[in-house]
GROMACS .gro file of C-alpha atoms in nm:
model
  227
    1UNK     CA    1   2.183   1.937   2.730
    2UNK     CA    2   1.975   1.662   2.700
    3UNK     CA    3   2.039   1.372   2.981
    4UNK     CA    4   2.003   1.050   2.951
    5UNK     CA    5   1.719   1.017   3.216
    6UNK     CA    6   1.539   1.344   3.060
    7UNK     CA    7   1.204   1.133   2.839
    8UNK     CA    8   1.252   1.154   2.514
    9UNK     CA    9   0.950   1.346   2.338
   10UNK     CA   10   0.795   1.269   2.007
   11UNK     CA   11   0.794   1.509   1.743
   12UNK     CA   12   0.622   1.579   1.423
   13UNK     CA   13   0.726   1.518   1.096
   14UNK     CA   14   0.596   1.141   1.052
   15UNK     CA   15   0.808   0.877   0.894
   16UNK     CA   16   1.143   0.947   0.992
   17UNK     CA   17   1.066   1.116   1.350
   18UNK     CA   18   0.960   0.744   1.401
   19UNK     CA   19   1.248   0.589   1.313
   20UNK     CA   20   1.460   0.829   1.447
   21UNK     CA   21   1.337   0.856   1.782
   22UNK     CA   22   1.389   0.444   1.760
   23UNK     CA   23   1.731   0.469   1.695
   24UNK     CA   24   1.761   0.768   2.035
   25UNK     CA   25   1.651   0.510   2.207
   26UNK     CA   26   1.840   0.251   2.121
   27UNK     CA   27   2.155   0.444   2.112
   28UNK     CA   28   2.094   0.518   2.509
   29UNK     CA   29   1.997   0.224   2.563
   30UNK     CA   30   2.349   0.121   2.449
   31UNK     CA   31   2.499   0.398   2.642
   32UNK     CA   32   2.313   0.288   3.013
   33UNK     CA   33   2.396  -0.097   2.915
   34UNK     CA   34   2.769  -0.004   2.922
   35UNK     CA   35   2.746   0.155   3.268
   36UNK     CA   36   2.589  -0.164   3.383
   37UNK     CA   37   2.224   0.062   3.425
   38UNK     CA   38   1.996  -0.275   3.321
   39UNK     CA   39   1.707  -0.106   3.432
   40UNK     CA   40   1.676   0.191   3.209
   41UNK     CA   41   1.904   0.050   2.960
   42UNK     CA   42   1.529  -0.186   2.990
   43UNK     CA   43   1.304   0.059   2.943
   44UNK     CA   44   1.442   0.301   2.687
   45UNK     CA   45   1.486  -0.063   2.457
   46UNK     CA   46   1.095  -0.068   2.536
   47UNK     CA   47   1.070   0.259   2.452
   48UNK     CA   48   1.197   0.130   2.113
   49UNK     CA   49   0.997  -0.139   2.028
   50UNK     CA   50   0.681  -0.013   2.121
   51UNK     CA   51   0.719   0.315   1.859
   52UNK     CA   52   0.827   0.098   1.574
   53UNK     CA   53   0.552  -0.150   1.627
   54UNK     CA   54   0.317   0.129   1.638
   55UNK     CA   55   0.530   0.301   1.376
   56UNK     CA   56   0.468  -0.010   1.162
   57UNK     CA   57   0.446   0.111   0.766
   58UNK     CA   58   0.486  -0.226   0.636
   59UNK     CA   59   0.073  -0.471   0.619
   60UNK     CA   60   0.201  -0.816   0.832
   61UNK     CA   61   0.033  -1.033   0.576
   62UNK     CA   62   0.152  -0.925   0.234
   63UNK     CA   63   0.538  -0.745   0.350
   64UNK     CA   64   0.367  -0.445   0.124
   65UNK     CA   65   0.299  -0.105   0.271
   66UNK     CA   66   0.029  -0.012   0.490
   67UNK     CA   67  -0.277   0.223   0.539
   68UNK     CA   68  -0.071   0.465   0.754
   69UNK     CA   69   0.199   0.471   0.522
   70UNK     CA   70  -0.078   0.574   0.224
   71UNK     CA   71  -0.204   0.856   0.444
   72UNK     CA   72   0.094   0.938   0.531
   73UNK     CA   73   0.303   0.993   0.194
   74UNK     CA   74  -0.064   1.121  -0.059
   75UNK     CA   75  -0.029   1.397   0.229
   76UNK     CA   76   0.286   1.460   0.065
   77UNK     CA   77   0.272   1.406  -0.196
   78UNK     CA   78  -0.147   1.560  -0.321
   79UNK     CA   79  -0.024   1.870  -0.124
   80UNK     CA   80   0.219   1.964  -0.351
   81UNK     CA   81   0.261   1.758  -0.682
   82UNK     CA   82   0.644   1.693  -0.808
   83UNK     CA   83   0.644   1.696  -1.190
   84UNK     CA   84   0.412   1.813  -1.393
   85UNK     CA   85   0.262   1.467  -1.515
   86UNK     CA   86   0.040   1.449  -1.235
   87UNK     CA   87  -0.040   1.155  -0.954
   88UNK     CA   88  -0.179   0.848  -1.013
   89UNK     CA   89  -0.387   0.650  -0.766
   90UNK     CA   90  -0.502   0.287  -0.847
   91UNK     CA   91  -0.683   0.132  -0.697
   92UNK     CA   92  -0.759  -0.280  -0.674
   93UNK     CA   93  -0.993  -0.544  -0.542
   94UNK     CA   94  -0.904  -0.904  -0.601
   95UNK     CA   95  -1.196  -1.059  -0.772
   96UNK     CA   96  -1.460  -1.273  -0.603
   97UNK     CA   97  -1.196  -1.337  -0.345
   98UNK     CA   98  -1.448  -1.458  -0.083
   99UNK     CA   99  -1.538  -1.730  -0.359
  100UNK     CA  100  -1.122  -1.836  -0.303
  101UNK     CA  101  -1.162  -1.872   0.028
  102UNK     CA  102  -1.479  -2.058   0.051
  103UNK     CA  103  -1.402  -2.336  -0.218
  104UNK     CA  104  -1.010  -2.387  -0.097
  105UNK     CA  105  -0.941  -2.215   0.282
  106UNK     CA  106  -0.866  -1.892   0.436
  107UNK     CA  107  -0.450  -2.047   0.384
  108UNK     CA  108  -0.488  -2.023   0.028
  109UNK     CA  109  -0.644  -1.680   0.008
  110UNK     CA  110  -0.326  -1.544   0.240
  111UNK     CA  111  -0.142  -1.702  -0.001
  112UNK     CA  112  -0.294  -1.610  -0.338
  113UNK     CA  113  -0.291  -1.196  -0.098
  114UNK     CA  114   0.053  -1.215  -0.035
  115UNK     CA  115   0.151  -1.338  -0.428
  116UNK     CA  116  -0.054  -1.049  -0.548
  117UNK     CA  117   0.088  -0.857  -0.350
  118UNK     CA  118   0.428  -0.936  -0.554
  119UNK     CA  119   0.220  -0.889  -0.888
  120UNK     CA  120   0.153  -0.497  -0.783
  121UNK     CA  121   0.489  -0.388  -0.683
  122UNK     CA  122   0.620  -0.515  -1.065
  123UNK     CA  123   0.699  -0.266  -1.299
  124UNK     CA  124   0.595   0.005  -1.047
  125UNK     CA  125   0.792   0.311  -1.233
  126UNK     CA  126   1.090   0.448  -0.988
  127UNK     CA  127   0.875   0.644  -0.696
  128UNK     CA  128   0.507   0.388  -0.719
  129UNK     CA  129   0.436   0.199  -0.431
  130UNK     CA  130   0.196   0.019  -0.328
  131UNK     CA  131   0.006  -0.057  -0.029
  132UNK     CA  132  -0.237  -0.287   0.093
  133UNK     CA  133  -0.519  -0.096   0.083
  134UNK     CA  134  -0.769  -0.323   0.329
  135UNK     CA  135  -0.914  -0.629   0.341
  136UNK     CA  136  -0.853  -0.738  -0.038
  137UNK     CA  137  -0.827  -0.435  -0.183
  138UNK     CA  138  -0.509  -0.293  -0.239
  139UNK     CA  139  -0.369   0.045  -0.401
  140UNK     CA  140  -0.093   0.185  -0.694
  141UNK     CA  141  -0.029   0.503  -0.597
  142UNK     CA  142   0.217   0.628  -0.921
  143UNK     CA  143   0.389   0.951  -0.903
  144UNK     CA  144   0.458   1.156  -1.191
  145UNK     CA  145   0.355   0.942  -1.421
  146UNK     CA  146   0.129   1.120  -1.702
  147UNK     CA  147  -0.293   0.951  -1.723
  148UNK     CA  148  -0.201   0.677  -2.011
  149UNK     CA  149   0.136   0.599  -1.904
  150UNK     CA  150  -0.097   0.513  -1.540
  151UNK     CA  151  -0.311   0.327  -1.767
  152UNK     CA  152  -0.009   0.114  -1.918
  153UNK     CA  153   0.131   0.023  -1.613
  154UNK     CA  154  -0.270  -0.059  -1.414
  155UNK     CA  155  -0.349  -0.316  -1.743
  156UNK     CA  156  -0.029  -0.453  -1.730
  157UNK     CA  157  -0.068  -0.521  -1.391
  158UNK     CA  158  -0.461  -0.652  -1.464
  159UNK     CA  159  -0.300  -0.891  -1.725
  160UNK     CA  160  -0.021  -0.985  -1.551
  161UNK     CA  161  -0.177  -1.094  -1.181
  162UNK     CA  162  -0.478  -1.274  -1.484
  163UNK     CA  163  -0.226  -1.473  -1.667
  164UNK     CA  164  -0.017  -1.572  -1.324
  165UNK     CA  165  -0.021  -2.020  -1.299
  166UNK     CA  166  -0.274  -2.017  -1.029
  167UNK     CA  167  -0.350  -2.355  -1.091
  168UNK     CA  168  -0.028  -2.479  -0.935
  169UNK     CA  169  -0.140  -2.379  -0.551
  170UNK     CA  170  -0.455  -2.572  -0.625
  171UNK     CA  171  -0.586  -2.706  -0.953
  172UNK     CA  172  -0.873  -2.446  -1.033
  173UNK     CA  173  -0.866  -2.165  -0.883
  174UNK     CA  174  -0.798  -1.855  -1.100
  175UNK     CA  175  -0.731  -1.443  -0.923
  176UNK     CA  176  -0.784  -1.136  -1.111
  177UNK     CA  177  -0.852  -0.812  -1.004
  178UNK     CA  178  -1.060  -0.481  -1.106
  179UNK     CA  179  -0.869  -0.160  -1.106
  180UNK     CA  180  -1.044   0.194  -1.102
  181UNK     CA  181  -0.727   0.501  -1.163
  182UNK     CA  182  -0.792   0.828  -1.105
  183UNK     CA  183  -0.562   1.026  -1.295
  184UNK     CA  184  -0.410   1.366  -1.143
  185UNK     CA  185  -0.234   1.707  -1.249
  186UNK     CA  186  -0.335   2.001  -1.015
  187UNK     CA  187  -0.271   1.936  -0.602
  188UNK     CA  188  -0.563   1.849  -0.432
  189UNK     CA  189  -0.673   1.644  -0.107
  190UNK     CA  190  -0.592   1.290  -0.081
  191UNK     CA  191  -0.941   1.117  -0.015
  192UNK     CA  192  -1.085   1.264  -0.289
  193UNK     CA  193  -0.929   1.139  -0.531
  194UNK     CA  194  -0.885   0.824  -0.338
  195UNK     CA  195  -1.305   0.809  -0.378
  196UNK     CA  196  -1.249   0.901  -0.745
  197UNK     CA  197  -1.045   0.543  -0.781
  198UNK     CA  198  -1.351   0.439  -0.548
  199UNK     CA  199  -1.592   0.482  -0.790
  200UNK     CA  200  -1.404   0.390  -1.104
  201UNK     CA  201  -1.270   0.025  -0.933
  202UNK     CA  202  -1.669  -0.043  -0.906
  203UNK     CA  203  -1.727   0.073  -1.276
  204UNK     CA  204  -1.471  -0.176  -1.381
  205UNK     CA  205  -1.639  -0.459  -1.166
  206UNK     CA  206  -2.019  -0.353  -1.271
  207UNK     CA  207  -1.874  -0.419  -1.620
  208UNK     CA  208  -1.744  -0.796  -1.558
  209UNK     CA  209  -1.398  -0.699  -1.317
  210UNK     CA  210  -1.102  -0.842  -1.476
  211UNK     CA  211  -1.108  -0.461  -1.600
  212UNK     CA  212  -0.952  -0.175  -1.553
  213UNK     CA  213  -1.142   0.177  -1.508
  214UNK     CA  214  -1.030   0.560  -1.580
  215UNK     CA  215  -1.188   0.857  -1.640
  216UNK     CA  216  -1.188   0.946  -2.020
  217UNK     CA  217  -1.295   1.325  -2.149
  218UNK     CA  218  -1.662   1.313  -2.110
  219UNK     CA  219  -1.724   0.966  -1.988
  220UNK     CA  220  -1.530   0.608  -1.792
  221UNK     CA  221  -1.370   0.399  -1.989
  222UNK     CA  222  -1.360   0.088  -1.930
  223UNK     CA  223  -1.071  -0.174  -2.076
  224UNK     CA  224  -1.165  -0.553  -2.053
  225UNK     CA  225  -0.974  -0.853  -2.083
  226UNK     CA  226  -1.017  -0.983  -2.385
  227UNK     CA  227  -1.082  -1.337  -2.391
   0.00000   0.00000   0.00000
C-alpha cells in the first residue's frame, strides 16, 4: 500500500488520468493539512496545480477546446469508428482576419475570435465539439454524422457567422469563414483526415471565401455564399 509521501506517478491514458491525478494530489493535500503537515500539503497542492496547467484542455482566449484535446479525441475517434455514419472533420479559417486586426485593432480581433468560437459551438450534435486549431483556425469534429449531415452543419455554421451583426461591435466590421470538410467512414490516421480537410479549406478560399468545400464523388464541390 502506497504511503502518502510516496511520489504519485502519472499513468498512461490521457485526459481522465490527468484529472484523476489532480484530484489525488488535492485529496492528499487535504489529509496532510488536517494532520498539520503544511509543508507537504503545499507540495501536493503545487503538484495538482502543475498537472492542471500542463493538462489544460481549453484554449485560454476562446475557452473552446485546444489542439491537445483535439489530438487526444481524434486518436480514439478515428482509430475505432463508432457508428456506421463515420466521422467528419471541418477545418475553419476566418477570412482575411489580418485585415480585422489591422483595421480595428487586436483587442477587437480577440473579441471576434471569442464570438466566432461561440457561434461555431451552436447547433453541434451531442458528441460534436469545437477546438481552436491554431491562430484564427478552428476544427469541428462531428462523430457519427453522415456526409450530408456534416455538410448541412458546416453550411449552417458558415451562414451563422456571416449573418452575425458584427457591425454592432464596430461600424464597418464584417466577418466570414471558409470551411473544408472531410468525411470518413473507415478507421484511419487522424492526420490524414486533417490534411484532407485542410486541402478542402484552401479550395474554399480559392473559390472566393465565405464558402464550404467538400469532396464529391468525382471532384471537389463548393457551396458558395449567394449575395
